[in-house]
Amino acid sequence: MTFSKQSAIVLIKTNFLLIKRIKRRIMAWCAFNDGTATCKKRSRRFHERSQTELGEMMYSRQLTLRTLLTGSIASFALLAGTPALAQVVEPAESDNDPLADSDTATAPAAIVVTGSRIERAGFDQPTPTTILGGEDLQEAATVNIQQALNELPQTYNSVSPNQSIANTSSGTAPVELRGLGTARTLTLVNGRRFVGDNNLNFVPTNLVDRVELVTGGASAAWGSGAVAGVVNIILDDELEGLTLGAQAGISSRGDGGRYTIDGSFGTQFAGGAGHFMIGAEYLHDEGIGIEGRLDRPWFGAGVVNLGNGEFELQPDVNDLAPFTFGGTILSSSLAGQVFRPGGALSAPRDGDFFSIYDTLIVGSPLDRLGSYARLTYDVGGATLWADATFGRTDVDQPFLTDPAGSVLVSNISASNPFLSPDIQQQLAAGGDTSFLLGRFSRDTFLMQFDSERETKEVAVGIEGSLGGSWTYDAHFSHGELDSKNRIHNSSVTANFLRAINATEVSGQIVCAVNADADPSNDDPNCVPYNPFGEGAASLEAIEYVTGTQMSDSVSKLDSAAVRLQGDPFSLWAGPVSIAVGAEARWEERTETVGELDEAYAFGTTLYGDPLEGGFSVKEGFFEALVPLVRAGLLEVDVNGAARYSDYSLSGGIWSWKLGGTARYGDLLLRATRSRDIRAPSIGNLFSANSLNIRPIVDSDSEGRGSNPNYNPNPTVTILTGGNLDLVPEVGMTSTIGGSYSPGFFQGFSMSVDYYSIEIDNAIATPTVADITAACAAGNAGACSQVVRDGDGTITTVFATTQNIAQFKTSGFDFEASYRMPVSRFVDAPGTLSLRALATYVDELISDTGSNRTDTAGVVGDPIQYGIPKWRGNLRLGYDSDRLGLNASARYVGGGEFDNERTIVNGEIDPRVYLDLGVQFKVSEQFTLSGTVKNALDTDPPFITTTYSPHYDVVGRFYSVGVRAHF
């Protein structure tokens, strides 16, 4: 057998599984002779040689055995590294020795697989992909991976410790691309789905090799949910040695303390055939309490009506006035008087009035643990592997003051025995027999949200080669997520109404229901409630009028998949590669609630009826890469994929993608068109129905007015909840763009891509107005949800989750990077790097049937789906053997605060946030680091709610860390 130069090149470019297995054996041999650290250092430094040069090196009879072996290691490092852009970047030519200092290195080449199921060197994927390295995540010093990803311009910060105030999303961390909802972004770990609603709190940051973001539809490759794109977190499964780390952070205002410890360990065994790794990360985030609002004057703002249809943003707007924490008399001769602790009355004072958001914290506290272990073993031509993960999050935070018991406007008897004799006399002198009281009872009904989420998942799999170009992989996984949610101090409506109605019998204050002539309404447990002044109610009364809402749920995910890839034949331009596979998935969820929840006993109901349901899906997919042209510098490829998904509840549906690339020298052009799907979730399908009776406005009244018995504003029965008749959403995505890596400008690359996503039959919970308006517009499905009597008057509306909405967004993504050795300019070590990312959003349209709005360029904090037109990141870095420095500028565009009201000062200016970082390698084992987020302490715009999804509401934040590797 003749080993030619071309054979060597083919070996390096295509036989990845073989190289991966060889690498472990070589590393064991090299470590035995030279030590593991030396071998790993050589592997990292081998960046200068191109793949062709490497083939020539292997072909040369002058190579020593050690050079050949370490060259094989380095070739794998070239092929698996992280590029600045989402295509294979050829290393620059160099006359340096392949094991020379890395200061002269350029970015290594990479194989990006998330946008396709075909893994082949040199394959320019047509789907735009952005990559974030694991070291970048570590340097970001954020609470979790999600927060680091939220700083990318393609993502939307819909859930974070600041965004989850006063809602039950605290403790979750999903990623959302394009502002289209977290359910339309598919998040994977090592290319696999995981249980837990894409909660990245469970993924340990210290094990991440890189994150690949496919910023376009990818359902043909990965299935349901990939309408806006895919986030694939790839862990470092080649981990060697022991690494320990710790980090601490605090805001410049002395709050928001954050502490993290992590560790990882990896080793080979059985002569390099086996590999074991394990890692864990624990974080304690203290959050930022109510007192933190005082140091952040942008909180507490409001929109004030100036009259004549104009409004103004103003700071410190107390929109709940004249309500007070102790209670304000709203009627009678004592109107305007405020109850003080102890029950005395006085005129209002400065500080008595407030906004509802003044009672909420700034940042949620969080304890989270993420851990992961992996075992691999090479057997013949295959690699067997097994994974195990365990994660846990704990949140215990003030929620909000229950409006059902706190904002009280009740008819209080002037002879209420909790009123002092003096106040009773003043009311009697004024001829008042009762009065209205307005009180925000934070002393009794400040709800506390307590949540524990725990995930456990195991997976087993195999990957190997069948000979030639054919490879395969298969896996099975099982995961469970246990959630326990509690909301303490919730108002129990019936008890509160009984307790607030007090009377005096034989000198003792009792509940009136126990003193009237009707014994059927007696409640021996009733304790009268004193509402006059903060702290007036007894502990026994508070215990009687409050309860704990509770929800316990178990979600399960079983997943199995098999994939086969190979080159069945060749055309005039080269081999045709195909990938074919099958997948199956089973999802189920069971939720139980407390007795009081099920009885709808709470005034503000967070959990209703229990939920139980599930579904399964069986899928098959096919993908092909067809080279069409190989003529000189011109290369043209076509890539197509199709997937058929058969859902147990809604039946079968197709998704597909067609794309192409054309490379001419340093220029790459690409385009895709895809049909993507998002299947309804278990909550969409099985949420229990609830009933409400209230007046509505009929938006489908045209032609009915001639009937004198028709009522356009009837009181109707409204049913809400899940809907088993839901079908998958369908999104159509188009992308077109390209990248340029000029040979005359070594180390520089740039790309520009246009995207357009349109989603029809989007799943949403419509309002009655949405449904009747959609019916008026001719939507037969909406009309079927409305029941009318013989006169045309609505009697019942089924406002269940429906395929009724439409979404559309389009814009441009820009990316550029430059990396060069400092030695090109001066005789000094180190490498300089620059990376810029930017996104322009031309439109973000949501249409619910009754309302169509474009929120691109609308950036006020209360606007749902609002998003800046422009976002961008610019990062400058310097790296050497001892020192690393980086500075990042995050640009967030401005726009309108609100596009539905005329706000005279509602034009929001853009913001630029400067982040600084330093890493100092004290020795081969120890590295110290420090970061400053928002170093200039740039203020956000006025905040009228609890947060902003676009702007930093915390302010300057410091972090320091230490890392040791052995």
Short mmCIF file of N, CA and C in Angstrom, two decimals, residues 489-550:
data_model
loop_
_atom_site.label_atom_id
_atom_site.label_comp_id
_atom_site.label_asym_id
_atom_site.label_seq_id
_atom_site.Cartn_x
_atom_site.Cartn_y
_atom_site.Cartn_z
N ASN A 489 -48.07 33.39 52.14
CA ASN A 489 -48.75 34.64 52.51
C ASN A 489 -49.75 35.10 51.44
N SER A 490 -50.37 34.14 50.77
CA SER A 490 -51.41 34.47 49.79
C SER A 490 -52.75 34.66 50.49
N SER A 491 -53.54 35.57 49.95
CA SER A 491 -54.83 35.89 50.55
C SER A 491 -55.85 34.78 50.27
N VAL A 492 -56.46 34.26 51.35
CA VAL A 492 -57.57 33.31 51.23
C VAL A 492 -58.85 34.13 51.27
N THR A 493 -59.51 34.26 50.13
CA THR A 493 -60.57 35.24 49.95
C THR A 493 -61.68 35.12 50.99
N ALA A 494 -62.24 33.93 51.14
CA ALA A 494 -63.40 33.77 52.04
C ALA A 494 -63.00 34.08 53.48
N ASN A 495 -61.84 33.63 53.90
CA ASN A 495 -61.40 33.90 55.26
C ASN A 495 -61.16 35.40 55.48
N PHE A 496 -60.59 36.05 54.48
CA PHE A 496 -60.31 37.47 54.62
C PHE A 496 -61.61 38.27 54.76
N LEU A 497 -62.61 37.93 53.97
CA LEU A 497 -63.88 38.66 54.03
C LEU A 497 -64.56 38.45 55.37
N ARG A 498 -64.44 37.25 55.94
CA ARG A 498 -65.02 37.02 57.26
C ARG A 498 -64.26 37.76 58.34
N ALA A 499 -62.92 37.74 58.24
CA ALA A 499 -62.10 38.32 59.31
C ALA A 499 -62.17 39.84 59.33
N ILE A 500 -62.35 40.47 58.16
CA ILE A 500 -62.35 41.93 58.08
C ILE A 500 -63.64 42.51 58.66
N ASN A 501 -64.70 41.70 58.74
CA ASN A 501 -66.00 42.14 59.25
C ASN A 501 -66.08 41.77 60.73
N ALA A 502 -65.59 42.69 61.58
CA ALA A 502 -65.49 42.41 63.02
C ALA A 502 -66.59 43.14 63.77
N THR A 503 -66.94 42.56 64.91
CA THR A 503 -67.90 43.20 65.80
C THR A 503 -67.50 42.88 67.24
N GLU A 504 -68.19 43.54 68.20
CA GLU A 504 -67.85 43.35 69.61
C GLU A 504 -69.02 42.71 70.34
N VAL A 505 -68.76 41.64 71.06
CA VAL A 505 -69.77 40.92 71.83
C VAL A 505 -69.23 40.72 73.24
N SER A 506 -69.96 41.29 74.20
CA SER A 506 -69.58 41.16 75.61
C SER A 506 -68.14 41.59 75.86
N GLY A 507 -67.76 42.70 75.21
CA GLY A 507 -66.42 43.24 75.40
C GLY A 507 -65.32 42.52 74.66
N GLN A 508 -65.69 41.54 73.82
CA GLN A 508 -64.69 40.79 73.07
C GLN A 508 -64.92 40.98 71.58
N ILE A 509 -63.83 41.25 70.85
CA ILE A 509 -63.93 41.44 69.40
C ILE A 509 -63.94 40.07 68.72
N VAL A 510 -64.97 39.84 67.90
CA VAL A 510 -65.13 38.55 67.22
C VAL A 510 -65.51 38.81 65.76
N CYS A 511 -65.49 37.74 64.98
CA CYS A 511 -65.94 37.82 63.59
C CYS A 511 -67.46 37.91 63.59
N ALA A 512 -68.01 38.80 62.76
CA ALA A 512 -69.45 39.03 62.74
C ALA A 512 -70.23 37.80 62.34
N VAL A 513 -69.62 36.92 61.51
CA VAL A 513 -70.36 35.73 61.08
C VAL A 513 -70.66 34.80 62.27
N ASN A 514 -69.86 34.90 63.32
CA ASN A 514 -70.10 34.06 64.48
C ASN A 514 -71.00 34.72 65.51
N ALA A 515 -71.44 35.97 65.20
CA ALA A 515 -72.29 36.70 66.16
C ALA A 515 -73.65 37.01 65.59
N ASP A 516 -73.90 36.65 64.32
CA ASP A 516 -75.20 36.95 63.74
C ASP A 516 -76.18 35.83 64.08
N ALA A 517 -77.38 35.97 63.56
CA ALA A 517 -78.44 35.03 63.91
C ALA A 517 -78.43 33.78 63.05
N ASP A 518 -77.52 33.69 62.09
CA ASP A 518 -77.48 32.55 61.17
C ASP A 518 -76.34 31.62 61.55
N PRO A 519 -76.60 30.50 62.15
CA PRO A 519 -75.51 29.59 62.56
C PRO A 519 -74.85 28.87 61.38
N SER A 520 -75.50 28.87 60.22
CA SER A 520 -74.95 28.11 59.08
C SER A 520 -73.66 28.74 58.54
N ASN A 521 -73.44 30.03 58.81
CA ASN A 521 -72.22 30.66 58.28
C ASN A 521 -71.12 30.79 59.33
N ASP A 522 -71.30 30.17 60.47
CA ASP A 522 -70.30 30.26 61.53
C ASP A 522 -68.99 29.60 61.11
N ASP A 523 -67.89 30.15 61.57
CA ASP A 523 -66.55 29.57 61.36
C ASP A 523 -65.80 29.68 62.67
N PRO A 524 -65.72 28.58 63.41
CA PRO A 524 -65.08 28.65 64.74
C PRO A 524 -63.58 29.01 64.65
N ASN A 525 -62.98 28.88 63.48
CA ASN A 525 -61.56 29.21 63.33
C ASN A 525 -61.31 30.68 63.00
N CYS A 526 -62.38 31.42 62.73
CA CYS A 526 -62.23 32.80 62.28
C CYS A 526 -61.62 33.67 63.39
N VAL A 527 -60.64 34.44 63.00
CA VAL A 527 -59.99 35.40 63.91
C VAL A 527 -60.14 36.78 63.30
N PRO A 528 -60.74 37.74 64.02
CA PRO A 528 -60.97 39.07 63.44
C PRO A 528 -59.66 39.76 63.07
N TYR A 529 -59.69 40.49 61.97
CA TYR A 529 -58.49 41.11 61.39
C TYR A 529 -58.56 42.62 61.56
N ASN A 530 -57.53 43.20 62.14
CA ASN A 530 -57.45 44.64 62.34
C ASN A 530 -56.69 45.27 61.17
N PRO A 531 -57.34 46.07 60.30
CA PRO A 531 -56.68 46.62 59.12
C PRO A 531 -56.14 48.04 59.33
N PHE A 532 -56.21 48.58 60.55
CA PHE A 532 -55.93 50.00 60.76
C PHE A 532 -54.49 50.22 61.24
N GLY A 533 -53.60 50.46 60.24
CA GLY A 533 -52.20 50.71 60.57
C GLY A 533 -51.34 49.48 60.37
N GLU A 534 -50.09 49.71 59.93
CA GLU A 534 -49.18 48.59 59.73
C GLU A 534 -48.88 47.92 61.07
N GLY A 535 -48.87 46.58 61.03
CA GLY A 535 -48.55 45.81 62.22
C GLY A 535 -49.69 45.66 63.19
N ALA A 536 -50.91 46.11 62.79
CA ALA A 536 -52.03 46.06 63.72
C ALA A 536 -52.62 44.67 63.84
N ALA A 537 -52.58 43.88 62.77
CA ALA A 537 -53.21 42.55 62.80
C ALA A 537 -52.41 41.61 63.67
N SER A 538 -53.13 40.73 64.39
CA SER A 538 -52.47 39.74 65.23
C SER A 538 -51.91 38.61 64.37
N LEU A 539 -50.94 37.89 64.93
CA LEU A 539 -50.36 36.76 64.20
C LEU A 539 -51.41 35.70 63.92
N GLU A 540 -52.36 35.52 64.87
CA GLU A 540 -53.42 34.53 64.66
C GLU A 540 -54.33 34.94 63.51
N ALA A 541 -54.62 36.23 63.40
CA ALA A 541 -55.46 36.71 62.30
C ALA A 541 -54.74 36.57 60.96
N ILE A 542 -53.45 36.89 60.96
CA ILE A 542 -52.68 36.75 59.71
C ILE A 542 -52.64 35.30 59.27
N GLU A 543 -52.47 34.41 60.22
CA GLU A 543 -52.45 32.99 59.87
C GLU A 543 -53.79 32.54 59.30
N TYR A 544 -54.88 33.10 59.80
CA TYR A 544 -56.21 32.72 59.34
C TYR A 544 -56.49 33.23 57.92
N VAL A 545 -56.06 34.45 57.60
CA VAL A 545 -56.45 35.06 56.31
C VAL A 545 -55.45 34.74 55.19
N THR A 546 -54.35 34.06 55.52
CA THR A 546 -53.36 33.74 54.48
C THR A 546 -53.20 32.23 54.36
N GLY A 547 -52.66 31.83 53.24
CA GLY A 547 -52.37 30.42 52.98
C GLY A 547 -51.21 30.31 52.01
N THR A 548 -50.84 29.10 51.68
CA THR A 548 -49.71 28.85 50.78
C THR A 548 -50.21 28.17 49.52
N GLN A 549 -50.00 28.84 48.40
CA GLN A 549 -50.27 28.22 47.11
C GLN A 549 -49.12 27.26 46.80
N MET A 550 -49.45 26.11 46.22
CA MET A 550 -48.40 25.12 45.99
C MET A 550 -48.64 24.35 44.70
#
